[in-house]
Amino acid sequence: MPTQRDWDAVKDLSRRITDPVQPFLTTETRALVQATAHDVGISPGETARALQDDESAAVLVREIASRISTGSRRLSRTLVEVDRRRDAGDLEGARQLLQDVLAVEVVPHYVDILNTYLQAVDDAP
């Protein structure tokens, strides 16, 4: 399961990357990028290729940070709307919204949360 500390660290690293990219890959940042890339659904092969140099690693770090932020916003908005629809008695609409978001979400942790909500749509609020 991803840790908030690691996700915050990779988002901070993404903000600190400059253009043109200055060297930033250390043993510590490489380990952080490998762990968080896996957390957001990026394959080990793609991660290994990106970690060959600072420029491709910077692209990967930005993608990881984007998946975390975009997925988090999408998840928050979705769960609020699902609750609103469920409270209004629109269980089918709540289910469909969750299924639509599941079709595009790539972060495994967010997928797990969405699936949990989908399984619980019929439960009383």
mmCIF file of N, CA and C in Angstrom, residues 33-121:
data_model
loop_
_atom_site.group_PDB
_atom_site.id
_atom_site.type_symbol
_atom_site.label_atom_id
_atom_site.label_comp_id
_atom_site.label_asym_id
_atom_site.label_seq_id
_atom_site.Cartn_x
_atom_site.Cartn_y
_atom_site.Cartn_z
ATOM 1 N N VAL A 33 11.484 6.850 -6.487
ATOM 2 C CA VAL A 33 10.807 6.817 -7.787
ATOM 3 C C VAL A 33 10.368 5.393 -8.123
ATOM 4 N N GLN A 34 11.222 4.411 -7.867
ATOM 5 C CA GLN A 34 10.846 3.022 -8.144
ATOM 6 C C GLN A 34 9.633 2.599 -7.326
ATOM 7 N N ALA A 35 9.615 2.937 -6.050
ATOM 8 C CA ALA A 35 8.502 2.545 -5.180
ATOM 9 C C ALA A 35 7.213 3.246 -5.580
ATOM 10 N N THR A 36 7.282 4.534 -5.841
ATOM 11 C CA THR A 36 6.058 5.269 -6.142
ATOM 12 C C THR A 36 5.567 4.996 -7.556
ATOM 13 N N ALA A 37 6.461 4.699 -8.481
ATOM 14 C CA ALA A 37 6.028 4.342 -9.841
ATOM 15 C C ALA A 37 5.164 3.091 -9.775
ATOM 16 N N HIS A 38 5.601 2.131 -9.022
ATOM 17 C CA HIS A 38 4.811 0.909 -8.843
ATOM 18 C C HIS A 38 3.457 1.235 -8.212
ATOM 19 N N ASP A 39 3.454 2.118 -7.208
ATOM 20 C CA ASP A 39 2.225 2.498 -6.507
ATOM 21 C C ASP A 39 1.180 3.113 -7.431
ATOM 22 N N VAL A 40 1.626 3.771 -8.496
ATOM 23 C CA VAL A 40 0.675 4.456 -9.377
ATOM 24 C C VAL A 40 0.455 3.719 -10.694
ATOM 25 N N GLY A 41 0.867 2.464 -10.750
ATOM 26 C CA GLY A 41 0.555 1.634 -11.901
ATOM 27 C C GLY A 41 1.515 1.730 -13.069
ATOM 28 N N ILE A 42 2.740 2.134 -12.834
ATOM 29 C CA ILE A 42 3.749 2.177 -13.898
ATOM 30 C C ILE A 42 4.598 0.913 -13.777
ATOM 31 N N SER A 43 4.793 0.235 -14.887
ATOM 32 C CA SER A 43 5.466 -1.064 -14.870
ATOM 33 C C SER A 43 6.939 -0.938 -14.469
ATOM 34 N N PRO A 44 7.484 -2.004 -13.890
ATOM 35 C CA PRO A 44 8.912 -1.994 -13.542
ATOM 36 C C PRO A 44 9.805 -1.763 -14.762
ATOM 37 N N GLY A 45 9.437 -2.328 -15.911
ATOM 38 C CA GLY A 45 10.238 -2.131 -17.117
ATOM 39 C C GLY A 45 10.268 -0.681 -17.563
ATOM 40 N N GLU A 46 9.101 -0.057 -17.557
ATOM 41 C CA GLU A 46 9.024 1.356 -17.932
ATOM 42 C C GLU A 46 9.809 2.211 -16.941
ATOM 43 N N THR A 47 9.706 1.873 -15.672
ATOM 44 C CA THR A 47 10.434 2.605 -14.636
ATOM 45 C C THR A 47 11.940 2.458 -14.832
ATOM 46 N N ALA A 48 12.405 1.232 -15.059
ATOM 47 C CA ALA A 48 13.841 0.990 -15.244
ATOM 48 C C ALA A 48 14.378 1.765 -16.449
ATOM 49 N N ARG A 49 13.615 1.772 -17.537
ATOM 50 C CA ARG A 49 14.046 2.521 -18.726
ATOM 51 C C ARG A 49 14.148 4.018 -18.421
ATOM 52 N N ALA A 50 13.176 4.529 -17.682
ATOM 53 C CA ALA A 50 13.163 5.967 -17.387
ATOM 54 C C ALA A 50 14.286 6.365 -16.438
ATOM 55 N N LEU A 51 14.728 5.445 -15.609
ATOM 56 C CA LEU A 51 15.761 5.783 -14.630
ATOM 57 C C LEU A 51 17.179 5.688 -15.194
ATOM 58 N N GLN A 52 17.297 5.595 -16.500
ATOM 59 C CA GLN A 52 18.617 5.533 -17.135
ATOM 60 C C GLN A 52 19.328 6.888 -17.143
ATOM 61 N N ASP A 53 18.559 7.961 -17.141
ATOM 62 C CA ASP A 53 19.175 9.293 -17.108
ATOM 63 C C ASP A 53 18.221 10.277 -16.433
ATOM 64 N N ASP A 54 18.767 11.414 -16.059
ATOM 65 C CA ASP A 54 17.987 12.404 -15.312
ATOM 66 C C ASP A 54 16.797 12.938 -16.099
ATOM 67 N N GLU A 55 16.960 13.144 -17.402
ATOM 68 C CA GLU A 55 15.858 13.712 -18.174
ATOM 69 C C GLU A 55 14.656 12.785 -18.260
ATOM 70 N N SER A 56 14.887 11.533 -18.584
ATOM 71 C CA SER A 56 13.760 10.598 -18.657
ATOM 72 C C SER A 56 13.210 10.320 -17.257
ATOM 73 N N ALA A 57 14.063 10.341 -16.255
ATOM 74 C CA ALA A 57 13.597 10.169 -14.877
ATOM 75 C C ALA A 57 12.718 11.351 -14.469
ATOM 76 N N ALA A 58 13.069 12.547 -14.916
ATOM 77 C CA ALA A 58 12.262 13.729 -14.596
ATOM 78 C C ALA A 58 10.869 13.609 -15.204
ATOM 79 N N VAL A 59 10.803 13.101 -16.419
ATOM 80 C CA VAL A 59 9.498 12.880 -17.064
ATOM 81 C C VAL A 59 8.688 11.883 -16.239
ATOM 82 N N LEU A 60 9.339 10.824 -15.790
ATOM 83 C CA LEU A 60 8.662 9.817 -14.977
ATOM 84 C C LEU A 60 8.181 10.406 -13.653
ATOM 85 N N VAL A 61 9.016 11.182 -12.995
ATOM 86 C CA VAL A 61 8.631 11.802 -11.718
ATOM 87 C C VAL A 61 7.415 12.700 -11.918
ATOM 88 N N ARG A 62 7.424 13.465 -12.974
ATOM 89 C CA ARG A 62 6.266 14.328 -13.251
ATOM 90 C C ARG A 62 5.006 13.515 -13.519
ATOM 91 N N GLU A 63 5.151 12.385 -14.216
ATOM 92 C CA GLU A 63 4.001 11.515 -14.484
ATOM 93 C C GLU A 63 3.475 10.904 -13.182
ATOM 94 N N ILE A 64 4.366 10.475 -12.319
ATOM 95 C CA ILE A 64 3.943 9.918 -11.028
ATOM 96 C C ILE A 64 3.175 10.967 -10.239
ATOM 97 N N ALA A 65 3.734 12.166 -10.139
ATOM 98 C CA ALA A 65 3.080 13.244 -9.398
ATOM 99 C C ALA A 65 1.723 13.583 -10.010
ATOM 100 N N SER A 66 1.646 13.579 -11.332
ATOM 101 C CA SER A 66 0.388 13.871 -12.009
ATOM 102 C C SER A 66 -0.659 12.800 -11.713
ATOM 103 N N ARG A 67 -0.248 11.536 -11.757
ATOM 104 C CA ARG A 67 -1.203 10.463 -11.468
ATOM 105 C C ARG A 67 -1.723 10.551 -10.035
ATOM 106 N N ILE A 68 -0.853 10.903 -9.115
ATOM 107 C CA ILE A 68 -1.273 11.038 -7.717
ATOM 108 C C ILE A 68 -2.273 12.185 -7.586
ATOM 109 N N SER A 69 -1.923 13.343 -8.100
ATOM 110 C CA SER A 69 -2.774 14.532 -7.946
ATOM 111 C C SER A 69 -4.078 14.412 -8.726
ATOM 112 N N THR A 70 -3.979 14.023 -9.981
ATOM 113 C CA THR A 70 -5.171 13.912 -10.815
ATOM 114 C C THR A 70 -6.112 12.841 -10.272
ATOM 115 N N GLY A 71 -5.554 11.693 -9.922
ATOM 116 C CA GLY A 71 -6.366 10.615 -9.371
ATOM 117 C C GLY A 71 -7.023 10.994 -8.059
ATOM 118 N N SER A 72 -6.297 11.702 -7.230
ATOM 119 C CA SER A 72 -6.841 12.127 -5.939
ATOM 120 C C SER A 72 -8.018 13.077 -6.126
ATOM 121 N N ARG A 73 -7.863 14.042 -7.021
ATOM 122 C CA ARG A 73 -8.964 14.979 -7.287
ATOM 123 C C ARG A 73 -10.170 14.246 -7.876
ATOM 124 N N ARG A 74 -9.903 13.368 -8.844
ATOM 125 C CA ARG A 74 -10.981 12.609 -9.475
ATOM 126 C C ARG A 74 -11.690 11.736 -8.434
ATOM 127 N N LEU A 75 -10.930 11.084 -7.576
ATOM 128 C CA LEU A 75 -11.496 10.229 -6.536
ATOM 129 C C LEU A 75 -12.366 11.038 -5.577
ATOM 130 N N SER A 76 -11.869 12.161 -5.124
ATOM 131 C CA SER A 76 -12.627 12.997 -4.182
ATOM 132 C C SER A 76 -13.942 13.463 -4.787
ATOM 133 N N ARG A 77 -13.873 13.990 -6.007
ATOM 134 C CA ARG A 77 -15.094 14.462 -6.671
ATOM 135 C C ARG A 77 -16.085 13.321 -6.878
ATOM 136 N N THR A 78 -15.574 12.176 -7.267
ATOM 137 C CA THR A 78 -16.433 11.024 -7.536
ATOM 138 C C THR A 78 -17.137 10.551 -6.276
ATOM 139 N N LEU A 79 -16.396 10.423 -5.191
ATOM 140 C CA LEU A 79 -17.002 9.908 -3.961
ATOM 141 C C LEU A 79 -18.064 10.854 -3.413
ATOM 142 N N VAL A 80 -17.832 12.144 -3.545
ATOM 143 C CA VAL A 80 -18.840 13.119 -3.113
ATOM 144 C C VAL A 80 -20.102 12.964 -3.961
ATOM 145 N N GLU A 81 -19.931 12.851 -5.275
ATOM 146 C CA GLU A 81 -21.077 12.714 -6.172
ATOM 147 C C GLU A 81 -21.780 11.371 -5.971
ATOM 148 N N VAL A 82 -21.038 10.306 -5.734
ATOM 149 C CA VAL A 82 -21.642 8.995 -5.462
ATOM 150 C C VAL A 82 -22.511 9.080 -4.217
ATOM 151 N N ASP A 83 -21.994 9.688 -3.165
ATOM 152 C CA ASP A 83 -22.777 9.840 -1.928
ATOM 153 C C ASP A 83 -24.031 10.672 -2.171
ATOM 154 N N ARG A 84 -23.895 11.737 -2.962
ATOM 155 C CA ARG A 84 -25.048 12.583 -3.262
ATOM 156 C C ARG A 84 -26.118 11.782 -4.005
ATOM 157 N N ARG A 85 -25.693 11.032 -5.012
ATOM 158 C CA ARG A 85 -26.653 10.231 -5.783
ATOM 159 C C ARG A 85 -27.279 9.131 -4.934
ATOM 160 N N ARG A 86 -26.477 8.493 -4.129
ATOM 161 C CA ARG A 86 -27.006 7.423 -3.272
ATOM 162 C C ARG A 86 -28.014 7.993 -2.277
ATOM 163 N N ASP A 87 -27.689 9.132 -1.687
ATOM 164 C CA ASP A 87 -28.606 9.770 -0.739
ATOM 165 C C ASP A 87 -29.916 10.174 -1.404
ATOM 166 N N ALA A 88 -29.852 10.487 -2.702
ATOM 167 C CA ALA A 88 -31.052 10.866 -3.447
ATOM 168 C C ALA A 88 -31.808 9.638 -3.958
ATOM 169 N N GLY A 89 -31.279 8.455 -3.686
ATOM 170 C CA GLY A 89 -31.944 7.235 -4.121
ATOM 171 C C GLY A 89 -31.567 6.776 -5.515
ATOM 172 N N ASP A 90 -30.603 7.438 -6.142
ATOM 173 C CA ASP A 90 -30.177 7.091 -7.495
ATOM 174 C C ASP A 90 -29.014 6.098 -7.429
ATOM 175 N N LEU A 91 -29.316 4.870 -7.042
ATOM 176 C CA LEU A 91 -28.275 3.864 -6.887
ATOM 177 C C LEU A 91 -27.648 3.483 -8.227
ATOM 178 N N GLU A 92 -28.468 3.417 -9.262
ATOM 179 C CA GLU A 92 -27.930 3.076 -10.583
ATOM 180 C C GLU A 92 -26.984 4.169 -11.081
ATOM 181 N N GLY A 93 -27.346 5.419 -10.851
ATOM 182 C CA GLY A 93 -26.472 6.529 -11.234
ATOM 183 C C GLY A 93 -25.163 6.507 -10.464
ATOM 184 N N ALA A 94 -25.228 6.169 -9.184
ATOM 185 C CA ALA A 94 -24.019 6.070 -8.357
ATOM 186 C C ALA A 94 -23.126 4.942 -8.874
ATOM 187 N N ARG A 95 -23.733 3.794 -9.173
ATOM 188 C CA ARG A 95 -22.983 2.657 -9.714
ATOM 189 C C ARG A 95 -22.313 3.018 -11.043
ATOM 190 N N GLN A 96 -23.090 3.651 -11.925
ATOM 191 C CA GLN A 96 -22.557 4.000 -13.243
ATOM 192 C C GLN A 96 -21.398 4.982 -13.129
ATOM 193 N N LEU A 97 -21.504 5.946 -12.247
ATOM 194 C CA LEU A 97 -20.425 6.910 -12.048
ATOM 195 C C LEU A 97 -19.151 6.197 -11.603
ATOM 196 N N LEU A 98 -19.284 5.288 -10.650
ATOM 197 C CA LEU A 98 -18.124 4.528 -10.185
ATOM 198 C C LEU A 98 -17.529 3.690 -11.313
ATOM 199 N N GLN A 99 -18.372 3.050 -12.100
ATOM 200 C CA GLN A 99 -17.878 2.237 -13.210
ATOM 201 C C GLN A 99 -17.171 3.092 -14.260
ATOM 202 N N ASP A 100 -17.702 4.282 -14.519
ATOM 203 C CA ASP A 100 -17.074 5.188 -15.480
ATOM 204 C C ASP A 100 -15.676 5.607 -15.015
ATOM 205 N N VAL A 101 -15.565 5.920 -13.747
ATOM 206 C CA VAL A 101 -14.272 6.352 -13.216
ATOM 207 C C VAL A 101 -13.304 5.169 -13.153
ATOM 208 N N LEU A 102 -13.813 3.996 -12.800
ATOM 209 C CA LEU A 102 -12.956 2.806 -12.789
ATOM 210 C C LEU A 102 -12.382 2.508 -14.175
ATOM 211 N N ALA A 103 -13.090 2.885 -15.211
ATOM 212 C CA ALA A 103 -12.630 2.637 -16.576
ATOM 213 C C ALA A 103 -11.396 3.476 -16.942
ATOM 214 N N VAL A 104 -11.160 4.569 -16.218
ATOM 215 C CA VAL A 104 -10.028 5.441 -16.549
ATOM 216 C C VAL A 104 -8.965 5.517 -15.463
ATOM 217 N N GLU A 105 -9.285 5.097 -14.263
ATOM 218 C CA GLU A 105 -8.325 5.219 -13.160
ATOM 219 C C GLU A 105 -7.205 4.201 -13.305
ATOM 220 N N VAL A 106 -5.946 4.646 -13.105
ATOM 221 C CA VAL A 106 -4.790 3.772 -13.246
ATOM 222 C C VAL A 106 -4.059 3.520 -11.932
ATOM 223 N N VAL A 107 -4.326 4.308 -10.918
ATOM 224 C CA VAL A 107 -3.637 4.146 -9.635
ATOM 225 C C VAL A 107 -4.313 3.015 -8.849
ATOM 226 N N PRO A 108 -3.601 1.916 -8.616
ATOM 227 C CA PRO A 108 -4.217 0.764 -7.949
ATOM 228 C C PRO A 108 -4.886 1.089 -6.612
ATOM 229 N N HIS A 109 -4.298 1.941 -5.816
ATOM 230 C CA HIS A 109 -4.893 2.309 -4.528
ATOM 231 C C HIS A 109 -6.247 2.985 -4.721
ATOM 232 N N TYR A 110 -6.342 3.868 -5.697
ATOM 233 C CA TYR A 110 -7.605 4.543 -5.974
ATOM 234 C C TYR A 110 -8.623 3.561 -6.559
ATOM 235 N N VAL A 111 -8.152 2.631 -7.380
ATOM 236 C CA VAL A 111 -9.034 1.597 -7.927
ATOM 237 C C VAL A 111 -9.634 0.772 -6.790
ATOM 238 N N ASP A 112 -8.809 0.420 -5.808
ATOM 239 C CA ASP A 112 -9.313 -0.342 -4.651
ATOM 240 C C ASP A 112 -10.407 0.423 -3.910
ATOM 241 N N ILE A 113 -10.192 1.707 -3.706
ATOM 242 C CA ILE A 113 -11.182 2.533 -3.003
ATOM 243 C C ILE A 113 -12.476 2.588 -3.808
ATOM 244 N N LEU A 114 -12.363 2.815 -5.109
ATOM 245 C CA LEU A 114 -13.549 2.877 -5.966
ATOM 246 C C LEU A 114 -14.307 1.555 -5.970
ATOM 247 N N ASN A 115 -13.583 0.441 -6.034
ATOM 248 C CA ASN A 115 -14.235 -0.867 -5.988
ATOM 249 C C ASN A 115 -14.942 -1.102 -4.664
ATOM 250 N N THR A 116 -14.355 -0.645 -3.583
ATOM 251 C CA THR A 116 -14.987 -0.770 -2.271
ATOM 252 C C THR A 116 -16.303 0.022 -2.249
ATOM 253 N N TYR A 117 -16.277 1.218 -2.788
ATOM 254 C CA TYR A 117 -17.515 2.015 -2.870
ATOM 255 C C TYR A 117 -18.539 1.345 -3.757
ATOM 256 N N LEU A 118 -18.083 0.775 -4.877
ATOM 257 C CA LEU A 118 -19.006 0.115 -5.790
ATOM 258 C C LEU A 118 -19.702 -1.063 -5.097
ATOM 259 N N GLN A 119 -18.961 -1.820 -4.320
ATOM 260 C CA GLN A 119 -19.536 -2.960 -3.602
ATOM 261 C C GLN A 119 -20.514 -2.504 -2.518
ATOM 262 N N ALA A 120 -20.345 -1.276 -2.033
ATOM 263 C CA ALA A 120 -21.158 -0.792 -0.925
ATOM 264 C C ALA A 120 -22.274 0.149 -1.346
ATOM 265 N N VAL A 121 -22.491 0.336 -2.635
ATOM 266 C CA VAL A 121 -23.508 1.291 -3.110
ATOM 267 C C VAL A 121 -24.870 1.013 -2.489
#
